[in-house]
Coordinates of C-alpha atoms in Angstrom, one line a residue:
Chain A
M1 CA 19.3 10.3 18.2
T2 CA 21.2 13.6 18.5
A3 CA 21.3 16.3 15.8
P4 CA 24.6 17.8 14.9
A5 CA 22.8 20.5 12.9
C6 CA 19.3 21.7 12.4
G7 CA 18.8 19.9 9.1
F8 CA 16.0 17.4 8.6
V9 CA 15.4 14.8 6.0
S10 CA 12.0 13.5 5.0
L11 CA 11.9 10.3 3.0
V12 CA 8.7 10.9 1.1
G13 CA 6.5 8.7 -1.1
A14 CA 5.1 10.6 -4.0
G15 CA 2.4 7.9 -4.8
P16 CA 1.7 6.7 -8.3
G17 CA 1.7 10.0 -10.2
H18 CA -0.8 12.8 -9.9
P19 CA -0.5 15.2 -6.9
D20 CA -4.1 14.3 -6.0
H21 CA -2.7 11.1 -4.7
L22 CA 0.0 12.7 -2.5
T23 CA -0.7 12.7 1.2
Q24 CA -1.3 16.0 2.9
K25 CA 2.0 15.5 4.8
A26 CA 4.0 14.8 1.6
A27 CA 2.6 18.0 0.0
S28 CA 3.4 20.0 3.1
R29 CA 7.0 18.7 3.2
L30 CA 7.5 19.6 -0.5
R31 CA 6.2 23.1 0.0
A32 CA 8.6 23.6 2.9
A33 CA 11.7 21.9 1.4
D34 CA 14.8 23.7 0.3
L35 CA 16.3 20.7 -1.4
V36 CA 14.4 17.9 -3.2
L37 CA 16.3 14.8 -4.4
H38 CA 13.9 12.8 -6.6
D39 CA 13.6 9.7 -8.6
A40 CA 12.9 9.8 -12.4
L41 CA 9.4 8.3 -11.9
V42 CA 8.1 11.4 -10.0
S43 CA 5.8 13.5 -12.1
P44 CA 6.5 17.2 -12.9
E45 CA 3.1 18.2 -11.3
V46 CA 4.3 16.8 -8.0
L47 CA 7.7 18.5 -8.2
A48 CA 6.0 21.8 -9.0
L49 CA 4.8 21.8 -5.3
A50 CA 8.4 22.4 -4.2
R51 CA 8.4 26.0 -5.1
H52 CA 11.3 27.1 -2.8
A53 CA 13.6 24.2 -3.4
E54 CA 16.5 23.2 -5.4
V55 CA 15.3 20.2 -7.3
V56 CA 17.7 17.5 -8.3
C57 CA 16.9 14.2 -10.2
V58 CA 19.0 11.3 -8.9
G59 CA 17.1 8.5 -10.7
K60 CA 17.3 6.8 -14.0
R61 CA 14.9 5.6 -16.6
G62 CA 15.6 2.9 -19.1
G63 CA 19.4 2.7 -19.7
G64 CA 20.3 6.3 -18.7
E65 CA 22.6 7.6 -16.1
Q66 CA 21.9 7.1 -12.4
T67 CA 23.3 8.5 -9.3
S68 CA 24.6 5.6 -7.2
Q69 CA 22.9 4.7 -4.0
A70 CA 26.0 5.5 -2.0
T71 CA 26.2 8.9 -3.6
I72 CA 22.5 9.6 -2.8
E73 CA 23.1 8.7 0.8
H74 CA 26.2 11.0 0.9
L75 CA 24.1 13.8 -0.6
L76 CA 21.4 13.3 2.0
V77 CA 23.8 13.2 4.9
A78 CA 25.7 16.3 3.6
A79 CA 22.5 18.3 3.1
G80 CA 21.4 17.3 6.6
L81 CA 24.7 18.4 8.1
A82 CA 24.4 21.6 6.2
G83 CA 21.2 22.3 8.0
R84 CA 18.9 22.0 5.0
R85 CA 15.3 20.8 4.9
V86 CA 15.5 17.9 2.5
V87 CA 12.8 15.9 0.8
R88 CA 14.0 12.6 -0.7
L89 CA 11.1 12.0 -3.0
K90 CA 10.4 8.6 -4.4
G91 CA 7.7 7.3 -6.7
G92 CA 5.1 5.2 -4.8
D93 CA 6.2 4.4 -1.2
P94 CA 9.8 4.8 0.1
F95 CA 9.6 1.4 1.9
V96 CA 8.2 -0.7 -1.1
F97 CA 11.2 -1.4 -3.4
G98 CA 12.2 2.2 -2.7
R99 CA 15.5 1.7 -0.8
G100 CA 14.1 4.0 1.9
G101 CA 15.3 1.6 4.6
E102 CA 18.9 1.9 3.4
E103 CA 18.7 5.7 3.4
A104 CA 17.1 5.7 6.9
L105 CA 20.0 3.6 8.2
A106 CA 22.5 5.9 6.6
L107 CA 20.9 9.0 8.1
Q108 CA 20.6 7.4 11.5
A109 CA 24.2 6.4 11.5
A110 CA 25.2 9.9 10.7
G111 CA 23.0 11.4 13.4
I112 CA 20.8 13.3 11.0
P113 CA 17.2 13.6 12.1
F114 CA 14.8 12.1 9.6
E115 CA 11.3 10.8 9.1
V116 CA 9.4 8.6 6.8
V117 CA 6.3 9.9 5.0
P118 CA 4.5 6.9 3.4
G119 CA 3.0 7.2 0.0
L120 CA 0.5 5.2 -2.0
T121 CA 2.4 2.3 -3.4
T122 CA 1.9 1.7 -7.1
A123 CA 1.5 -2.0 -6.3
I124 CA -1.9 -1.3 -4.9
A125 CA -2.9 2.0 -6.4
A126 CA -2.2 1.2 -10.0
P127 CA -4.6 -1.8 -9.9
A128 CA -7.1 0.2 -7.9
L129 CA -7.2 3.0 -10.5
A130 CA -7.7 0.3 -13.1
G131 CA -10.7 -1.1 -11.2
I132 CA -8.9 -4.0 -9.6
P133 CA -9.1 -4.6 -5.9
V134 CA -6.1 -6.7 -4.7
T135 CA -8.5 -8.4 -2.3
H136 CA -12.1 -9.3 -2.8
R137 CA -14.4 -11.4 -0.6
G138 CA -14.8 -14.8 -2.0
T139 CA -12.2 -14.2 -4.7
S140 CA -8.9 -13.3 -3.0
S141 CA -8.1 -13.1 0.7
G142 CA -4.6 -11.8 0.3
F143 CA -1.9 -10.7 -2.1
V144 CA 1.8 -11.0 -2.7
V145 CA 4.0 -8.2 -4.1
I146 CA 7.2 -9.1 -5.8
T147 CA 9.7 -7.6 -8.2
A148 CA 11.8 -9.3 -10.9
S149 CA 14.9 -7.5 -9.9
D150 CA 15.8 -10.1 -7.4
E151 CA 15.5 -13.1 -9.6
S152 CA 16.2 -15.8 -7.1
A153 CA 13.5 -14.6 -4.7
F154 CA 11.2 -14.0 -7.6
D155 CA 11.6 -17.6 -8.8
A156 CA 11.3 -19.1 -5.3
T157 CA 8.1 -17.2 -4.7
I158 CA 6.5 -18.3 -7.9
A159 CA 7.6 -21.9 -7.3
A160 CA 6.1 -21.8 -3.8
L161 CA 2.8 -20.0 -4.4
P162 CA -0.1 -22.3 -5.2
P163 CA -1.8 -21.1 -8.4
G164 CA -4.7 -18.8 -7.6
L165 CA -4.4 -18.8 -3.8
L166 CA -3.4 -15.1 -3.6
T167 CA -3.4 -12.2 -6.0
L168 CA 0.0 -11.8 -7.5
V169 CA 1.3 -8.3 -8.0
A170 CA 4.6 -7.9 -9.9
M171 CA 6.3 -4.6 -10.1
M172 CA 8.7 -5.0 -13.0
S173 CA 9.9 -3.9 -16.4
V174 CA 7.3 -4.7 -19.0
R175 CA 10.2 -6.4 -20.8
A176 CA 10.1 -9.2 -18.2
R177 CA 6.4 -10.0 -18.7
A178 CA 7.0 -13.0 -21.0
G179 CA 9.3 -14.6 -18.5
L180 CA 6.7 -14.1 -15.7
T181 CA 3.9 -15.6 -17.8
Q182 CA 6.0 -18.6 -18.7
R183 CA 7.0 -19.3 -15.1
L184 CA 3.4 -19.0 -13.9
I185 CA 2.0 -21.3 -16.6
D186 CA 4.8 -23.8 -15.8
R187 CA 3.8 -23.7 -12.2
G188 CA 0.2 -24.6 -13.1
W189 CA -1.6 -21.3 -13.3
P190 CA -4.3 -21.8 -16.0
A191 CA -3.6 -19.9 -19.2
G192 CA -6.9 -18.1 -18.9
T193 CA -6.3 -16.7 -15.4
P194 CA -7.3 -13.1 -15.5
A195 CA -4.3 -10.7 -15.7
A196 CA -3.7 -7.0 -16.1
L197 CA -0.9 -4.7 -16.9
V198 CA -1.0 -1.1 -15.8
L199 CA 1.5 1.6 -17.0
G200 CA 1.7 5.2 -16.0
A201 CA -1.0 4.9 -13.3
A202 CA -2.5 8.3 -12.4
T203 CA -0.7 10.1 -15.2
P204 CA -2.2 11.4 -18.5
H205 CA -0.5 8.4 -20.2
M206 CA -2.1 5.8 -18.0
W207 CA -2.6 2.6 -20.0
V208 CA -4.3 -0.6 -18.9
W209 CA -4.6 -4.0 -20.5
K210 CA -6.7 -6.8 -19.2
G211 CA -6.9 -10.3 -20.6
G212 CA -5.8 -13.8 -20.0
L213 CA -2.5 -14.8 -18.5
A214 CA -1.3 -16.5 -21.7
Q215 CA -1.8 -13.3 -23.7
L216 CA 0.2 -11.2 -21.2
A217 CA 3.4 -12.5 -22.7
T218 CA 2.8 -11.0 -26.1
V219 CA 0.5 -8.0 -25.6
A220 CA 2.0 -4.9 -27.3
V221 CA 2.7 -2.1 -24.9
P222 CA 3.1 1.6 -25.7
A223 CA 6.5 1.7 -24.0
P224 CA 9.4 3.6 -25.3
N225 CA 12.1 1.1 -26.4
G226 CA 9.7 -1.7 -25.5
D227 CA 10.5 -1.0 -21.9
A228 CA 8.9 0.8 -18.9
P229 CA 8.2 0.0 -15.3
G230 CA 4.8 -1.6 -15.1
T231 CA 2.4 -3.2 -12.6
I232 CA 1.2 -6.7 -13.4
V233 CA -1.7 -8.3 -11.6
V234 CA -2.5 -12.0 -12.0
G235 CA -5.5 -13.5 -10.3
A236 CA -9.3 -13.6 -10.4
V237 CA -9.6 -10.1 -9.1
A238 CA -8.2 -8.8 -12.4
G239 CA -11.4 -10.3 -14.1
L240 CA -13.9 -8.4 -11.9
P241 CA -16.0 -6.2 -14.1
I242 CA -15.4 -2.9 -12.3
D243 CA -15.2 -0.1 -14.9
L244 CA -13.2 2.8 -13.5
F245 CA -10.9 3.5 -16.4
E246 CA -12.1 4.4 -19.8
G247 CA -8.9 3.6 -21.8
F248 CA -8.8 -0.2 -21.5
V249 CA -7.1 -2.3 -24.1
T250 CA -8.6 -5.8 -23.8
A251 CA -7.6 -9.0 -25.5
D252 CA -11.0 -9.0 -27.3
A253 CA -10.6 -5.4 -28.5
R254 CA -7.2 -6.2 -29.8
A255 CA -8.6 -9.1 -31.7
G256 CA -11.3 -6.8 -33.2
A257 CA -14.1 -8.8 -31.5
H258 CA -15.7 -5.7 -29.8
S259 CA -14.6 -2.6 -28.2
Chain B
M1 CA -22.2 4.0 -17.3
T2 CA -25.2 6.3 -17.3
A3 CA -26.3 8.4 -14.4
P4 CA -30.0 8.4 -13.4
A5 CA -29.3 11.3 -11.1
C6 CA -26.5 13.7 -10.3
G7 CA -25.3 11.9 -7.2
F8 CA -21.8 10.7 -7.0
V9 CA -20.1 8.2 -4.6
S10 CA -16.4 8.3 -3.7
L11 CA -15.0 5.1 -2.1
V12 CA -12.3 6.7 -0.1
G13 CA -9.4 5.3 1.9
A14 CA -8.7 7.2 5.1
G15 CA -5.2 5.8 5.6
P16 CA -4.0 4.6 8.9
G17 CA -5.2 7.3 11.2
H18 CA -4.0 10.9 11.3
P19 CA -5.3 13.4 8.6
D20 CA -1.6 14.0 7.6
H21 CA -1.7 10.6 5.9
L22 CA -4.9 11.3 3.9
T23 CA -4.3 12.0 0.3
Q24 CA -5.1 15.4 -1.1
K25 CA -8.0 14.0 -3.1
A26 CA -9.5 12.2 0.0
A27 CA -9.4 15.5 1.9
S28 CA -11.0 17.3 -0.9
R29 CA -13.8 14.8 -1.2
L30 CA -14.5 14.9 2.5
R31 CA -14.7 18.7 2.4
A32 CA -17.2 18.6 -0.5
A33 CA -19.3 15.7 0.8
D34 CA -22.9 16.0 2.0
L35 CA -23.0 12.4 3.3
V36 CA -20.2 10.4 4.9
L37 CA -20.7 6.7 5.7
H38 CA -17.6 5.6 7.7
D39 CA -16.1 2.6 9.4
A40 CA -15.4 2.5 13.1
L41 CA -11.6 2.6 12.5
V42 CA -11.7 6.1 11.0
S43 CA -10.3 8.8 13.4
P44 CA -12.3 11.8 14.6
E45 CA -9.7 14.1 13.2
V46 CA -10.3 12.8 9.7
L47 CA -14.1 13.0 10.1
A48 CA -13.8 16.6 11.2
L49 CA -12.8 17.5 7.6
A50 CA -16.4 16.7 6.5
R51 CA -17.8 20.0 7.8
H52 CA -20.8 20.1 5.6
A53 CA -21.8 16.4 5.7
E54 CA -24.2 14.2 7.6
V55 CA -21.7 11.7 9.1
V56 CA -22.9 8.1 9.8
C57 CA -20.9 5.3 11.3
V58 CA -21.7 2.0 9.6
G59 CA -18.8 0.0 11.2
K60 CA -18.3 -2.0 14.3
R61 CA -15.6 -2.5 16.8
G62 CA -15.1 -5.5 19.0
G63 CA -18.4 -7.3 19.5
G64 CA -20.7 -4.3 18.8
E65 CA -23.4 -3.7 16.3
Q66 CA -22.6 -3.4 12.6
T67 CA -24.6 -2.3 9.6
S68 CA -24.7 -5.3 7.2
Q69 CA -22.8 -5.0 4.0
A70 CA -26.0 -5.3 2.0
T71 CA -27.5 -2.4 4.0
I72 CA -24.4 -0.3 3.4
E73 CA -24.7 -0.9 -0.3
H74 CA -28.4 0.0 -0.3
L75 CA -27.5 3.2 1.6
L76 CA -24.9 4.1 -1.0
V77 CA -27.2 3.4 -3.9
A78 CA -30.1 5.3 -2.3
A79 CA -27.9 8.3 -1.6
G80 CA -26.6 8.3 -5.1
L81 CA -30.1 8.1 -6.6
A82 CA -31.1 11.0 -4.3
G83 CA -28.3 13.1 -5.9
R84 CA -26.1 13.3 -2.9
R85 CA -22.3 13.7 -2.9
V86 CA -21.3 10.7 -0.9
V87 CA -18.0 9.6 0.7
R88 CA -17.8 6.0 1.7
L89 CA -14.8 6.3 4.1
K90 CA -12.8 3.3 5.1
G91 CA -9.7 2.9 7.3
G92 CA -6.6 2.2 5.2
D93 CA -7.4 1.5 1.6
P94 CA -10.8 0.6 0.2
F95 CA -9.4 -2.2 -1.9
V96 CA -7.3 -3.9 0.8
F97 CA -9.7 -6.0 2.9
G98 CA -12.0 -3.0 2.6
R99 CA -14.9 -4.5 0.6
G100 CA -14.6 -1.6 -1.8
G101 CA -14.9 -4.0 -4.7
E102 CA -18.3 -5.2 -3.6
E103 CA -19.5 -1.6 -3.2
A104 CA -18.1 -0.7 -6.6
L105 CA -20.0 -3.5 -8.2
A106 CA -23.2 -2.6 -6.4
L107 CA -22.9 1.0 -7.5
Q108 CA -22.1 0.1 -11.0
A109 CA -25.1 -2.3 -11.2
A110 CA -27.3 0.5 -10.0
G111 CA -25.9 3.0 -12.5
I112 CA -24.6 5.3 -9.9
P113 CA -21.4 7.2 -10.9
F114 CA -18.5 6.4 -8.5
E115 CA -14.8 6.6 -8.1
V116 CA -12.1 4.9 -6.0
V117 CA -9.8 7.2 -4.0
P118 CA -7.0 5.0 -2.8
G119 CA -5.6 5.4 0.8
L120 CA -2.5 4.3 2.5
T121 CA -3.0 0.8 3.6
T122 CA -2.2 0.0 7.2
A123 CA -0.5 -3.2 6.0
I124 CA 2.4 -1.0 4.7
A125 CA 2.0 2.3 6.6
A126 CA 1.8 0.8 10.1
P127 CA 5.1 -1.0 9.7
A128 CA 6.7 2.0 8.0
L129 CA 5.7 4.3 10.9
A130 CA 7.3 1.8 13.2
G131 CA 10.5 1.9 11.2
I132 CA 10.0 -1.3 9.3
P133 CA 10.3 -1.3 5.5
V134 CA 8.3 -4.3 4.1
T135 CA 11.1 -4.7 1.5
H136 CA 14.8 -4.1 2.0
R137 CA 17.7 -4.9 -0.4
G138 CA 19.5 -8.0 0.7
T139 CA 16.9 -8.8 3.4
S140 CA 13.4 -9.1 1.7
S141 CA 12.5 -8.8 -2.0
G142 CA 8.8 -9.0 -1.6
F143 CA 6.0 -9.3 0.9
V144 CA 2.7 -11.0 1.4
V145 CA -0.4 -9.5 3.0
I146 CA -3.0 -11.8 4.6
T147 CA -5.8 -11.7 7.1
A148 CA -7.0 -14.3 9.6
S149 CA -10.6 -13.7 8.7
D150 CA -10.5 -16.2 5.8
E151 CA -9.0 -19.1 7.8
S152 CA -8.6 -21.5 4.9
A153 CA -6.6 -19.1 2.7
F154 CA -4.6 -18.0 5.7
D155 CA -3.6 -21.6 6.5
A156 CA -2.9 -22.4 2.9
T157 CA -0.7 -19.4 2.6
I158 CA 1.4 -20.1 5.6
A159 CA 1.7 -23.8 4.6
A160 CA 3.0 -22.8 1.1
L161 CA 5.3 -19.9 2.0
P162 CA 8.9 -21.0 2.6
P163 CA 10.1 -19.5 6.0
G164 CA 11.9 -16.2 5.6
L165 CA 11.4 -15.9 1.8
L166 CA 9.1 -12.9 1.9
T167 CA 8.0 -10.5 4.6
L168 CA 4.8 -11.6 6.1
V169 CA 2.2 -8.9 7.0
A170 CA -0.9 -10.1 8.8
M171 CA -3.8 -7.8 9.4
M172 CA -5.8 -9.4 12.2
S173 CA -7.2 -9.2 15.6
V174 CA -4.5 -9.3 18.2
R175 CA -6.4 -12.2 19.8
A176 CA -5.3 -14.3 16.8
R177 CA -1.5 -13.7 17.4
A178 CA -0.9 -17.0 19.3
G179 CA -2.4 -19.0 16.5
L180 CA -0.4 -17.3 13.8
T181 CA 2.8 -17.7 15.8
Q182 CA 2.2 -21.5 16.3
R183 CA 1.4 -22.0 12.6
L184 CA 4.6 -20.3 11.6
I185 CA 6.8 -22.1 14.0
D186 CA 5.2 -25.4 13.0
R187 CA 6.0 -24.5 9.4
G188 CA 9.6 -24.1 10.3
W189 CA 10.0 -20.4 10.9
P190 CA 12.8 -20.0 13.6
A191 CA 11.5 -19.0 17.0
G192 CA 13.9 -16.0 16.9
T193 CA 12.6 -14.6 13.6
P194 CA 12.2 -10.9 14.1
A195 CA 8.5 -9.9 14.5
A196 CA 6.6 -6.8 15.3
L197 CA 3.0 -5.9 16.3
V198 CA 1.7 -2.4 15.6
L199 CA -1.6 -1.1 17.1
G200 CA -3.2 2.3 16.4
A201 CA -0.7 3.4 13.8
A202 CA -0.7 7.2 13.3
T203 CA -2.9 7.8 16.3
P204 CA -2.0 9.2 19.7
H205 CA -2.4 5.7 21.0
M206 CA 0.1 4.1 18.6
W207 CA 1.8 1.1 20.2
V208 CA 4.6 -1.0 18.8
W209 CA 6.2 -4.1 20.0
K210 CA 9.3 -5.7 18.5
G211 CA 10.9 -9.0 19.5
G212 CA 11.3 -12.6 18.4
L213 CA 8.5 -14.6 16.8
A214 CA 8.1 -17.0 19.8
Q215 CA 7.4 -14.1 22.1
L216 CA 4.7 -12.7 19.8
A217 CA 2.2 -15.3 21.1
T218 CA 2.3 -14.1 24.7
V219 CA 3.2 -10.4 24.6
A220 CA 0.7 -8.4 26.6
V221 CA -1.1 -5.8 24.5
P222 CA -2.9 -2.6 25.7
A223 CA -6.1 -3.6 23.9
P224 CA -9.5 -3.2 25.4
N225 CA -10.9 -6.7 26.2
G226 CA -7.6 -8.2 24.9
D227 CA -8.8 -7.5 21.4
A228 CA -8.0 -4.9 18.7
P229 CA -7.2 -4.9 15.0
G230 CA -3.4 -5.0 14.7
T231 CA -0.7 -5.3 12.1
I232 CA 1.8 -8.1 12.5
V233 CA 5.0 -8.2 10.6
V234 CA 7.2 -11.3 10.6
G235 CA 10.6 -11.4 8.9
A236 CA 14.1 -10.0 9.0
V237 CA 13.0 -6.5 8.1
A238 CA 11.3 -6.3 11.6
G239 CA 14.8 -6.6 13.0
L240 CA 16.3 -3.6 11.2
P241 CA 17.5 -1.0 13.7
I242 CA 15.6 1.9 12.2
D243 CA 14.4 4.1 15.1
L244 CA 11.4 6.1 14.0
F245 CA 9.0 5.6 16.9
E246 CA 9.8 6.5 20.5
G247 CA 7.3 4.3 22.2
F248 CA 8.6 0.8 21.6
V249 CA 8.0 -2.1 23.9
T250 CA 10.7 -4.7 23.2
A251 CA 11.1 -8.2 24.5
D252 CA 14.2 -7.1 26.4
A253 CA 12.5 -4.1 28.0
R254 CA 9.7 -6.4 29.2
A255 CA 12.2 -8.7 30.8
G256 CA 13.7 -5.7 32.6
A257 CA 17.1 -6.2 30.8
H258 CA 17.3 -2.6 29.6
S259 CA 14.9 0.0 28.3

């Protein structure tokens, strides 16, 4: 790899939310950056570390405007050619549904030096902060992470996966929860399989629901416009009684049984 | 949860190796700890952050001695009851094959206040540092993480998973690579499916091999006694030409074709 200029691009994972969960390298890159291009899911507290940088949002949330992927790649290459120290900051991890691979390939093709700075993926950290280990001896020996945005792979995965064999983590809009639930029940997952939904992990608005799979479809969520990115966990690990988060909404509590 | 004493236990993920990849919270907990109980896979550079702590290794490597899980849990509870600030430090993430769930339940049962501090799991970070995104648009829309230590779940997962649908990440002893390869080929994964093996991610001894699945079984590894914990990736993402790591061993290079 040869560098046509002294620019450098770091593809950085911001983790699930709070700066506590940034890696030391990510924090260091933010402090040294002169340009930060970030997704909408990155928290203001994390962005505040980039004190010397121009900070540009290139993400979208809900139905809003979004900079196209091609434009983001052009911006990264242009900034690299201009000799800037760029952080491309993504919620979670750049290589887990983060399109970091596409950006890496674009930078490489343009001869811009770059690196990847992994971050905590929400797929694992959101359950963890809700007291759910994705693996647990005697309960689950592996896990699968999928998203609803590629519907054919999503359907094929659910069709193939024997109910209960692995912990299922789905990173998807909460709007899609009813469809996921129905597909799993159709596939033979018992309606009472423990399930959880985590929103806003590691933010002040973190919200966690735990209950049975059948209830996941209809649980009311505190999401603007009924939509938000969420982390869904289905499997026995979601039923382990590990109390890490005080703000649970449980199926029982919702029914008024106890709090 | 009520605290019988002022002790506090943090179940902390150390990430893949170098302190750069520690979270800010993990580093802070290490600096404040007065007792660190760590696994063998944690690097000396990370342990060096615990300047004020008694540091005890409770892990094993290869065929060596290991503190039993029950003993570790007793040590954690006893230290919590004694009012100590304890870090239980694990390579990777405490909730990904880390037995963090078991320790959380033991602490909770004993009334010891505790928290989980997620770390970068090697399952995602090791491939990332080798230039392999576990998901990539148009190539892989999800991934599955398994270990060979639970053989029945391992076999059932490979039997169920359609070849090529998801990226497969196996966290296992390198000794088990031939068995994994054979099972996948028997299940119909093409012998030329891109594969990678990563050892010592984010350490000075990091070693990466990329090649075809059939070659994975026999590739020579620089592991003491032919054994070491490794991260295996099987799927098209392992064939993406993202050059992040300079020290690759490729199938071609081994054959003397080119370097």
